[in-house]
PDB file of C-alpha atoms in Angstrom:
ATOM      1  CA  UNK A  11     149.984 125.582  57.927  1.00 70.00           C
ATOM      2  CA  UNK A  12     148.746 128.280  60.530  1.00 86.00           C
ATOM      3  CA  UNK A  13     150.717 130.900  61.622  1.00 89.00           C
ATOM      4  CA  UNK A  14     151.269 129.656  64.870  1.00 89.00           C
ATOM      5  CA  UNK A  15     152.875 126.704  63.250  1.00 92.00           C
ATOM      6  CA  UNK A  16     155.289 128.770  61.253  1.00 93.00           C
ATOM      7  CA  UNK A  17     156.389 130.788  64.489  1.00 93.00           C
ATOM      8  CA  UNK A  18     156.790 127.449  66.241  1.00 93.00           C
ATOM      9  CA  UNK A  19     159.333 126.231  63.248  1.00 94.00           C
ATOM     10  CA  UNK A  20     161.121 129.725  63.365  1.00 94.00           C
ATOM     11  CA  UNK A  21     161.649 129.512  67.022  1.00 94.00           C
ATOM     12  CA  UNK A  22     163.072 126.211  67.340  1.00 94.00           C
ATOM     13  CA  UNK A  23     165.056 126.992  64.396  1.00 95.00           C
ATOM     14  CA  UNK A  24     166.447 129.764  66.362  1.00 93.00           C
ATOM     15  CA  UNK A  25     166.771 127.946  69.542  1.00 94.00           C
ATOM     16  CA  UNK A  26     168.632 124.766  68.054  1.00 94.00           C
ATOM     17  CA  UNK A  27     170.636 126.916  65.372  1.00 94.00           C
ATOM     18  CA  UNK A  28     172.039 128.985  68.515  1.00 93.00           C
ATOM     19  CA  UNK A  29     173.052 125.850  70.173  1.00 93.00           C
ATOM     20  CA  UNK A  30     174.733 124.530  66.758  1.00 93.00           C
ATOM     21  CA  UNK A  31     176.393 127.557  66.470  1.00 93.00           C
ATOM     22  CA  UNK A  32     177.723 127.439  70.167  1.00 91.00           C
ATOM     23  CA  UNK A  33     179.114 124.360  69.614  1.00 89.00           C
ATOM     24  CA  UNK A  34     181.119 125.012  66.090  1.00 88.00           C
ATOM     25  CA  UNK A  35     182.066 128.484  67.060  1.00 87.00           C
ATOM     26  CA  UNK A  36     185.849 129.093  67.786  1.00 85.00           C
ATOM     27  CA  UNK A  37     185.734 132.527  69.298  1.00 87.00           C
ATOM     28  CA  UNK A  38     184.106 132.424  72.699  1.00 88.00           C
ATOM     29  CA  UNK A  39     182.668 136.161  72.516  1.00 88.00           C
ATOM     30  CA  UNK A  40     180.785 134.957  69.478  1.00 89.00           C
ATOM     31  CA  UNK A  41     179.377 131.919  71.018  1.00 91.00           C
ATOM     32  CA  UNK A  42     177.998 134.236  73.884  1.00 92.00           C
ATOM     33  CA  UNK A  43     176.387 135.872  71.175  1.00 92.00           C
ATOM     34  CA  UNK A  44     174.917 132.742  69.799  1.00 94.00           C
ATOM     35  CA  UNK A  45     173.762 131.766  73.395  1.00 93.00           C
ATOM     36  CA  UNK A  46     171.913 134.948  73.328  1.00 93.00           C
ATOM     37  CA  UNK A  47     170.040 134.020  69.993  1.00 93.00           C
ATOM     38  CA  UNK A  48     169.049 130.651  71.483  1.00 94.00           C
ATOM     39  CA  UNK A  49     167.744 132.101  75.036  1.00 94.00           C
ATOM     40  CA  UNK A  50     165.456 134.431  72.871  1.00 93.00           C
ATOM     41  CA  UNK A  51     164.117 131.687  71.142  1.00 94.00           C
ATOM     42  CA  UNK A  52     163.276 129.895  74.199  1.00 94.00           C
ATOM     43  CA  UNK A  53     161.559 133.085  75.358  1.00 94.00           C
ATOM     44  CA  UNK A  54     159.677 132.894  72.006  1.00 94.00           C
ATOM     45  CA  UNK A  55     158.436 129.034  72.843  1.00 93.00           C
ATOM     46  CA  UNK A  56     157.563 130.459  76.181  1.00 93.00           C
ATOM     47  CA  UNK A  57     155.128 133.138  74.570  1.00 92.00           C
ATOM     48  CA  UNK A  58     153.832 130.300  72.067  1.00 90.00           C
ATOM     49  CA  UNK A  59     153.224 128.107  75.001  1.00 89.00           C
ATOM     50  CA  UNK A  60     151.050 130.729  76.773  1.00 86.00           C
ATOM     51  CA  UNK A  61     153.293 131.646  79.539  1.00 88.00           C
ATOM     52  CA  UNK A  62     154.294 135.442  79.168  1.00 89.00           C
ATOM     53  CA  UNK A  63     155.350 136.053  82.339  1.00 91.00           C
ATOM     54  CA  UNK A  64     157.941 133.468  82.195  1.00 91.00           C
ATOM     55  CA  UNK A  65     159.010 134.676  78.671  1.00 92.00           C
ATOM     56  CA  UNK A  66     159.608 138.285  80.287  1.00 92.00           C
ATOM     57  CA  UNK A  67     161.335 136.452  83.352  1.00 91.00           C
ATOM     58  CA  UNK A  68     163.585 134.831  80.892  1.00 91.00           C
ATOM     59  CA  UNK A  69     164.799 137.845  78.737  1.00 92.00           C
ATOM     60  CA  UNK A  70     165.277 139.700  81.886  1.00 92.00           C
ATOM     61  CA  UNK A  71     167.256 137.036  84.224  1.00 91.00           C
ATOM     62  CA  UNK A  72     169.186 135.233  81.389  1.00 88.00           C
ATOM     63  CA  UNK A  73     169.250 137.539  78.767  1.00 86.00           C
ATOM     64  CA  UNK A  74     170.066 140.731  80.792  1.00 86.00           C
ATOM     65  CA  UNK A  75     171.857 139.075  83.413  1.00 88.00           C
ATOM     66  CA  UNK A  76     173.703 135.636  82.865  1.00 90.00           C
ATOM     67  CA  UNK A  77     174.636 136.691  79.396  1.00 91.00           C
ATOM     68  CA  UNK A  78     176.227 140.009  80.855  1.00 91.00           C
ATOM     69  CA  UNK A  79     177.714 137.629  83.544  1.00 90.00           C
ATOM     70  CA  UNK A  80     179.293 135.410  80.842  1.00 91.00           C
ATOM     71  CA  UNK A  81     180.829 138.433  78.946  1.00 90.00           C
ATOM     72  CA  UNK A  82     182.158 139.638  82.388  1.00 88.00           C
ATOM     73  CA  UNK A  83     183.754 136.242  82.783  1.00 87.00           C
ATOM     74  CA  UNK A  84     184.961 136.056  79.938  1.00 88.00           C
ATOM     75  CA  UNK A  85     186.862 139.647  80.078  1.00 88.00           C
ATOM     76  CA  UNK A  86     188.177 138.779  83.336  1.00 85.00           C
ATOM     77  CA  UNK A  87     189.953 135.413  82.153  1.00 83.00           C
ATOM     78  CA  UNK A  88     192.355 137.241  79.829  1.00 74.00           C
ATOM     79  CA  UNK A  89     192.539 137.189  76.048  1.00 75.00           C
ATOM     80  CA  UNK A  90     194.568 134.288  75.780  1.00 71.00           C
ATOM     81  CA  UNK A  91     191.380 132.267  76.924  1.00 68.00           C
ATOM     82  CA  UNK A  92     188.945 133.748  73.997  1.00 71.00           C
ATOM     83  CA  UNK A  93     189.158 131.120  71.636  1.00 73.00           C
ATOM     84  CA  UNK A  94     188.557 127.548  71.955  1.00 70.00           C
ATOM     85  CA  UNK A  95     191.626 125.422  71.327  1.00 69.00           C
ATOM     86  CA  UNK A  96     191.630 122.587  69.150  1.00 68.00           C
ATOM     87  CA  UNK A  97     190.208 119.357  70.544  1.00 68.00           C
ATOM     88  CA  UNK A  98     191.145 116.052  69.916  1.00 78.00           C
ATOM     89  CA  UNK A  99     189.599 113.511  67.808  1.00 85.00           C
ATOM     90  CA  UNK A 100     189.027 110.645  70.482  1.00 88.00           C
ATOM     91  CA  UNK A 101     187.137 113.359  72.615  1.00 86.00           C
ATOM     92  CA  UNK A 102     185.313 114.607  69.836  1.00 87.00           C
ATOM     93  CA  UNK A 103     184.101 111.326  68.765  1.00 91.00           C
ATOM     94  CA  UNK A 104     183.342 109.987  72.118  1.00 91.00           C
ATOM     95  CA  UNK A 105     181.196 112.916  73.433  1.00 91.00           C
ATOM     96  CA  UNK A 106     179.243 113.038  69.878  1.00 92.00           C
ATOM     97  CA  UNK A 107     178.207 109.332  70.262  1.00 94.00           C
ATOM     98  CA  UNK A 108     177.243 109.796  73.947  1.00 93.00           C
ATOM     99  CA  UNK A 109     175.092 112.657  73.276  1.00 93.00           C
ATOM    100  CA  UNK A 110     173.591 111.056  69.918  1.00 95.00           C
ATOM    101  CA  UNK A 111     172.739 108.255  72.177  1.00 95.00           C
ATOM    102  CA  UNK A 112     170.961 110.199  74.678  1.00 94.00           C
ATOM    103  CA  UNK A 113     169.099 111.997  72.150  1.00 94.00           C
ATOM    104  CA  UNK A 114     167.902 109.072  70.634  1.00 95.00           C
ATOM    105  CA  UNK A 115     166.673 107.337  73.749  1.00 95.00           C
ATOM    106  CA  UNK A 116     164.738 110.835  74.774  1.00 94.00           C
ATOM    107  CA  UNK A 117     163.307 111.096  71.149  1.00 94.00           C
ATOM    108  CA  UNK A 118     161.896 107.528  71.000  1.00 94.00           C
ATOM    109  CA  UNK A 119     160.370 108.287  74.659  1.00 93.00           C
ATOM    110  CA  UNK A 120     158.774 111.410  73.482  1.00 91.00           C
ATOM    111  CA  UNK A 121     157.830 109.442  70.312  1.00 91.00           C
ATOM    112  CA  UNK A 122     156.234 106.397  72.202  1.00 91.00           C
ATOM    113  CA  UNK A 123     154.672 107.500  75.114  1.00 87.00           C
ATOM    114  CA  UNK A 124     150.951 108.446  75.425  1.00 86.00           C
ATOM    115  CA  UNK A 125     150.980 111.837  76.872  1.00 83.00           C
ATOM    116  CA  UNK A 126     147.996 112.871  78.913  1.00 80.00           C
ATOM    117  CA  UNK A 127     146.351 115.926  77.186  1.00 75.00           C
ATOM    118  CA  UNK A 128     143.217 117.943  77.712  1.00 73.00           C
ATOM    119  CA  UNK A 129     144.081 120.214  80.319  1.00 73.00           C
ATOM    120  CA  UNK A 130     143.125 123.863  80.210  1.00 74.00           C
ATOM    121  CA  UNK A 131     146.017 126.372  79.942  1.00 69.00           C
ATOM    122  CA  UNK A 132     145.444 128.916  82.288  1.00 70.00           C
ATOM    123  CA  UNK A 133     144.768 132.302  81.080  1.00 74.00           C
ATOM    124  CA  UNK A 134     146.112 134.534  83.469  1.00 79.00           C
ATOM    125  CA  UNK A 135     149.729 133.617  84.279  1.00 82.00           C
ATOM    126  CA  UNK A 136     151.160 136.516  86.657  1.00 86.00           C
ATOM    127  CA  UNK A 137     148.554 136.791  88.890  1.00 88.00           C
ATOM    128  CA  UNK A 138     148.056 133.091  89.289  1.00 88.00           C
ATOM    129  CA  UNK A 139     151.891 132.323  89.648  1.00 89.00           C
ATOM    130  CA  UNK A 140     151.974 135.280  92.449  1.00 89.00           C
ATOM    131  CA  UNK A 141     149.106 133.497  94.114  1.00 90.00           C
ATOM    132  CA  UNK A 142     150.797 129.984  93.684  1.00 89.00           C
ATOM    133  CA  UNK A 143     154.348 131.534  94.905  1.00 89.00           C
ATOM    134  CA  UNK A 144     152.462 132.940  98.126  1.00 91.00           C
ATOM    135  CA  UNK A 145     150.194 130.316  99.000  1.00 91.00           C
ATOM    136  CA  UNK A 146     151.133 126.718  97.995  1.00 89.00           C
ATOM    137  CA  UNK A 147     154.948 127.146  97.264  1.00 89.00           C
ATOM    138  CA  UNK A 148     155.323 129.415  99.821  1.00 93.00           C
ATOM    139  CA  UNK A 149     158.191 127.017 101.458  1.00 93.00           C
ATOM    140  CA  UNK A 150     160.405 127.017  98.338  1.00 92.00           C
ATOM    141  CA  UNK A 151     159.906 130.661  97.835  1.00 92.00           C
ATOM    142  CA  UNK A 152     161.616 131.466 100.759  1.00 94.00           C
ATOM    143  CA  UNK A 153     164.356 128.986 100.377  1.00 94.00           C
ATOM    144  CA  UNK A 154     164.915 130.576  96.701  1.00 93.00           C
ATOM    145  CA  UNK A 155     165.401 133.872  98.449  1.00 93.00           C
ATOM    146  CA  UNK A 156     167.491 132.438 101.094  1.00 95.00           C
ATOM    147  CA  UNK A 157     169.536 130.987  98.409  1.00 94.00           C
ATOM    148  CA  UNK A 158     170.045 134.076  96.343  1.00 93.00           C
ATOM    149  CA  UNK A 159     171.338 135.957  99.472  1.00 95.00           C
ATOM    150  CA  UNK A 160     173.501 133.129 100.228  1.00 94.00           C
ATOM    151  CA  UNK A 161     175.197 132.990  96.786  1.00 93.00           C
ATOM    152  CA  UNK A 162     175.411 136.973  97.109  1.00 92.00           C
ATOM    153  CA  UNK A 163     177.336 137.221 100.094  1.00 93.00           C
ATOM    154  CA  UNK A 164     179.248 133.881  99.195  1.00 91.00           C
ATOM    155  CA  UNK A 165     180.682 135.211  95.917  1.00 90.00           C
ATOM    156  CA  UNK A 166     181.567 138.470  97.639  1.00 89.00           C
ATOM    157  CA  UNK A 167     183.619 136.720 100.446  1.00 89.00           C
ATOM    158  CA  UNK A 168     184.839 134.127  97.928  1.00 84.00           C
ATOM    159  CA  UNK A 169     186.828 136.970  95.839  1.00 83.00           C
ATOM    160  CA  UNK A 170     187.734 138.671  98.989  1.00 86.00           C
ATOM    161  CA  UNK A 171     189.243 135.875 100.443  1.00 83.00           C
ATOM    162  CA  UNK A 172     191.165 135.266  97.186  1.00 79.00           C
ATOM    163  CA  UNK A 173     192.302 138.633  96.856  1.00 79.00           C
ATOM    164  CA  UNK A 174     193.623 138.864 100.414  1.00 81.00           C
ATOM    165  CA  UNK A 175     195.596 135.298  99.964  1.00 75.00           C
ATOM    166  CA  UNK A 176     197.194 136.534  96.983  1.00 69.00           C
ATOM    167  CA  UNK A 177     198.605 139.771  98.614  1.00 64.00           C
TER     168      UNK A 177
ATOM    169  CA  UNK B   6     147.671 123.911  67.190  1.00 74.00           C
ATOM    170  CA  UNK B   7     151.265 122.699  68.230  1.00 80.00           C
ATOM    171  CA  UNK B   8     151.167 119.327  70.136  1.00 84.00           C
ATOM    172  CA  UNK B   9     152.888 118.373  73.025  1.00 87.00           C
ATOM    173  CA  UNK B  10     155.085 116.159  71.494  1.00 89.00           C
ATOM    174  CA  UNK B  11     156.839 118.646  69.045  1.00 90.00           C
ATOM    175  CA  UNK B  12     157.578 121.076  72.100  1.00 92.00           C
ATOM    176  CA  UNK B  13     159.447 117.767  73.750  1.00 93.00           C
ATOM    177  CA  UNK B  14     161.345 117.153  70.900  1.00 94.00           C
ATOM    178  CA  UNK B  15     162.498 120.619  70.589  1.00 94.00           C
ATOM    179  CA  UNK B  16     163.568 120.337  74.361  1.00 94.00           C
ATOM    180  CA  UNK B  17     165.316 116.922  73.829  1.00 95.00           C
ATOM    181  CA  UNK B  18     167.117 118.033  71.021  1.00 95.00           C
ATOM    182  CA  UNK B  19     168.226 121.123  73.016  1.00 95.00           C
ATOM    183  CA  UNK B  20     169.289 119.105  75.994  1.00 95.00           C
ATOM    184  CA  UNK B  21     171.578 116.627  73.831  1.00 95.00           C
ATOM    185  CA  UNK B  22     173.041 119.566  72.195  1.00 94.00           C
ATOM    186  CA  UNK B  23     173.998 120.822  75.464  1.00 94.00           C
ATOM    187  CA  UNK B  24     175.217 117.762  76.872  1.00 94.00           C
ATOM    188  CA  UNK B  25     177.412 117.816  73.783  1.00 93.00           C
ATOM    189  CA  UNK B  26     179.121 121.419  74.450  1.00 92.00           C
ATOM    190  CA  UNK B  27     179.617 120.253  78.057  1.00 93.00           C
ATOM    191  CA  UNK B  28     181.442 116.845  76.969  1.00 91.00           C
ATOM    192  CA  UNK B  29     183.283 118.315  73.770  1.00 89.00           C
ATOM    193  CA  UNK B  30     184.299 121.910  74.949  1.00 87.00           C
ATOM    194  CA  UNK B  31     187.459 122.195  77.327  1.00 86.00           C
ATOM    195  CA  UNK B  32     186.893 125.558  78.118  1.00 87.00           C
ATOM    196  CA  UNK B  33     184.989 126.201  81.592  1.00 89.00           C
ATOM    197  CA  UNK B  34     183.078 129.071  80.095  1.00 90.00           C
ATOM    198  CA  UNK B  35     181.877 127.302  76.950  1.00 90.00           C
ATOM    199  CA  UNK B  36     180.607 124.252  79.481  1.00 92.00           C
ATOM    200  CA  UNK B  37     178.723 126.900  81.488  1.00 92.00           C
ATOM    201  CA  UNK B  38     176.920 127.783  78.505  1.00 92.00           C
ATOM    202  CA  UNK B  39     176.279 124.194  77.665  1.00 93.00           C
ATOM    203  CA  UNK B  40     174.611 123.800  81.027  1.00 94.00           C
ATOM    204  CA  UNK B  41     172.569 127.105  80.347  1.00 93.00           C
ATOM    205  CA  UNK B  42     171.297 125.230  77.456  1.00 94.00           C
ATOM    206  CA  UNK B  43     170.304 121.964  79.442  1.00 94.00           C
ATOM    207  CA  UNK B  44     168.507 124.176  81.750  1.00 94.00           C
ATOM    208  CA  UNK B  45     166.562 125.775  79.396  1.00 94.00           C
ATOM    209  CA  UNK B  46     165.576 122.550  77.670  1.00 95.00           C
ATOM    210  CA  UNK B  47     164.122 121.208  81.140  1.00 94.00           C
ATOM    211  CA  UNK B  48     162.522 124.501  81.400  1.00 94.00           C
ATOM    212  CA  UNK B  49     160.808 124.135  78.007  1.00 94.00           C
ATOM    213  CA  UNK B  50     159.449 120.397  79.200  1.00 93.00           C
ATOM    214  CA  UNK B  51     158.087 122.049  82.395  1.00 93.00           C
ATOM    215  CA  UNK B  52     156.151 124.911  80.412  1.00 92.00           C
ATOM    216  CA  UNK B  53     154.847 122.440  77.944  1.00 91.00           C
ATOM    217  CA  UNK B  54     153.627 120.092  80.526  1.00 90.00           C
ATOM    218  CA  UNK B  55     152.025 123.009  82.347  1.00 89.00           C
ATOM    219  CA  UNK B  56     150.173 124.217  79.139  1.00 87.00           C
ATOM    220  CA  UNK B  57     149.252 120.568  77.924  1.00 87.00           C
ATOM    221  CA  UNK B  58     147.891 119.661  81.870  1.00 86.00           C
ATOM    222  CA  UNK B  59     146.621 122.752  82.750  1.00 81.00           C
ATOM    223  CA  UNK B  60     147.240 124.473  86.008  1.00 81.00           C
ATOM    224  CA  UNK B  61     150.338 127.084  86.588  1.00 86.00           C
ATOM    225  CA  UNK B  62     152.457 124.349  88.708  1.00 87.00           C
ATOM    226  CA  UNK B  63     154.924 123.883  85.732  1.00 89.00           C
ATOM    227  CA  UNK B  64     155.409 127.466  85.289  1.00 91.00           C
ATOM    228  CA  UNK B  65     156.449 128.075  89.237  1.00 92.00           C
ATOM    229  CA  UNK B  66     158.770 125.185  88.712  1.00 92.00           C
ATOM    230  CA  UNK B  67     160.281 126.527  85.992  1.00 93.00           C
ATOM    231  CA  UNK B  68     160.470 129.895  87.921  1.00 93.00           C
ATOM    232  CA  UNK B  69     162.501 128.165  90.592  1.00 93.00           C
ATOM    233  CA  UNK B  70     164.717 126.569  87.728  1.00 93.00           C
ATOM    234  CA  UNK B  71     165.252 129.903  86.462  1.00 93.00           C
ATOM    235  CA  UNK B  72     166.553 131.380  90.188  1.00 92.00           C
ATOM    236  CA  UNK B  73     168.735 128.519  90.634  1.00 92.00           C
ATOM    237  CA  UNK B  74     170.361 128.801  87.310  1.00 92.00           C
ATOM    238  CA  UNK B  75     171.107 132.557  87.783  1.00 91.00           C
ATOM    239  CA  UNK B  76     172.590 131.503  91.453  1.00 92.00           C
ATOM    240  CA  UNK B  77     174.576 128.807  89.788  1.00 92.00           C
ATOM    241  CA  UNK B  78     176.079 131.047  87.120  1.00 92.00           C
ATOM    242  CA  UNK B  79     177.202 133.341  89.524  1.00 91.00           C
ATOM    243  CA  UNK B  80     179.222 131.014  91.636  1.00 92.00           C
ATOM    244  CA  UNK B  81     180.513 129.160  88.564  1.00 92.00           C
ATOM    245  CA  UNK B  82     181.851 132.368  87.152  1.00 91.00           C
ATOM    246  CA  UNK B  83     183.340 133.229  90.337  1.00 90.00           C
ATOM    247  CA  UNK B  84     185.150 129.836  90.451  1.00 89.00           C
ATOM    248  CA  UNK B  85     186.321 130.388  87.047  1.00 90.00           C
ATOM    249  CA  UNK B  86     187.979 133.635  87.877  1.00 88.00           C
ATOM    250  CA  UNK B  87     189.421 132.327  90.704  1.00 87.00           C
ATOM    251  CA  UNK B  88     190.831 129.369  88.732  1.00 87.00           C
ATOM    252  CA  UNK B  89     192.396 131.437  86.284  1.00 88.00           C
ATOM    253  CA  UNK B  90     194.068 133.700  88.826  1.00 85.00           C
ATOM    254  CA  UNK B  91     195.392 130.348  89.986  1.00 84.00           C
ATOM    255  CA  UNK B  92     196.308 128.599  86.969  1.00 84.00           C
ATOM    256  CA  UNK B  93     196.524 130.671  84.024  1.00 83.00           C
ATOM    257  CA  UNK B  94     194.192 129.071  82.015  1.00 82.00           C
ATOM    258  CA  UNK B  95     190.365 128.139  82.109  1.00 83.00           C
ATOM    259  CA  UNK B  96     190.910 125.143  80.348  1.00 84.00           C
ATOM    260  CA  UNK B  97     189.457 122.052  82.519  1.00 84.00           C
ATOM    261  CA  UNK B  98     191.672 119.607  81.429  1.00 82.00           C
ATOM    262  CA  UNK B  99     194.761 121.618  83.133  1.00 82.00           C
ATOM    263  CA  UNK B 100     193.029 121.443  86.482  1.00 82.00           C
ATOM    264  CA  UNK B 101     194.432 118.520  87.961  1.00 82.00           C
ATOM    265  CA  UNK B 102     196.167 119.939  91.150  1.00 79.00           C
ATOM    266  CA  UNK B 103     194.327 116.963  93.202  1.00 78.00           C
ATOM    267  CA  UNK B 104     195.431 114.221  90.337  1.00 77.00           C
ATOM    268  CA  UNK B 105     197.834 112.911  92.748  1.00 68.00           C
TER     269      UNK B 105
END
């Protein structure tokens, strides 16, 4: 078993273990930390797949941005929401059955399909992604920038309207 | 050498874990975390296919997914904070003003 395989198993265990810990943790602050572990595991998987630029973006945006945003949201919603309430038994059973069924179907699809292989992975990712963004995908790139601008302005306006409504 | 199928297996498990969190938890912030896990599973799939088929199109797509996830998280946190201010809870079961 090579080093790559061992790294793959460790990173997959981090990713999936973080997800399981989110599922079972009662305190929300801890589950944010488990989400951090899971996202770091995904970033490691990206590095293993040769997508180093995407791994750096994952750490910057997810770990540095979204997790901090979640902590902010948690802090703004008050101490009564810091713990998950007891779930009822019926809901637990139904959601468990649903997601296990989805997992079985997905795993069967992964197992049974003949996946195409034989491509050559690109060696230089950052430059290639930049070139693709500004040539082939330039329209999507502009749409994404407009989306971010709209979200920024929209969230600010949203909170301001809410505050003026309350007072 | 790690095959494509192993990456896809991890992504499938991560996706169903995220789905389980979304269905199981009542707290809106927990649900948001489940959604982030599902988006990450999709990203793993994109990058794995991009690696095994060659080319960078999958990685560019994953980049757009990350951008959309960041925007979605910002809007979702704003909605959750407003919901807390109006209802005093972030429990999604209690948000049934439109229930009729």
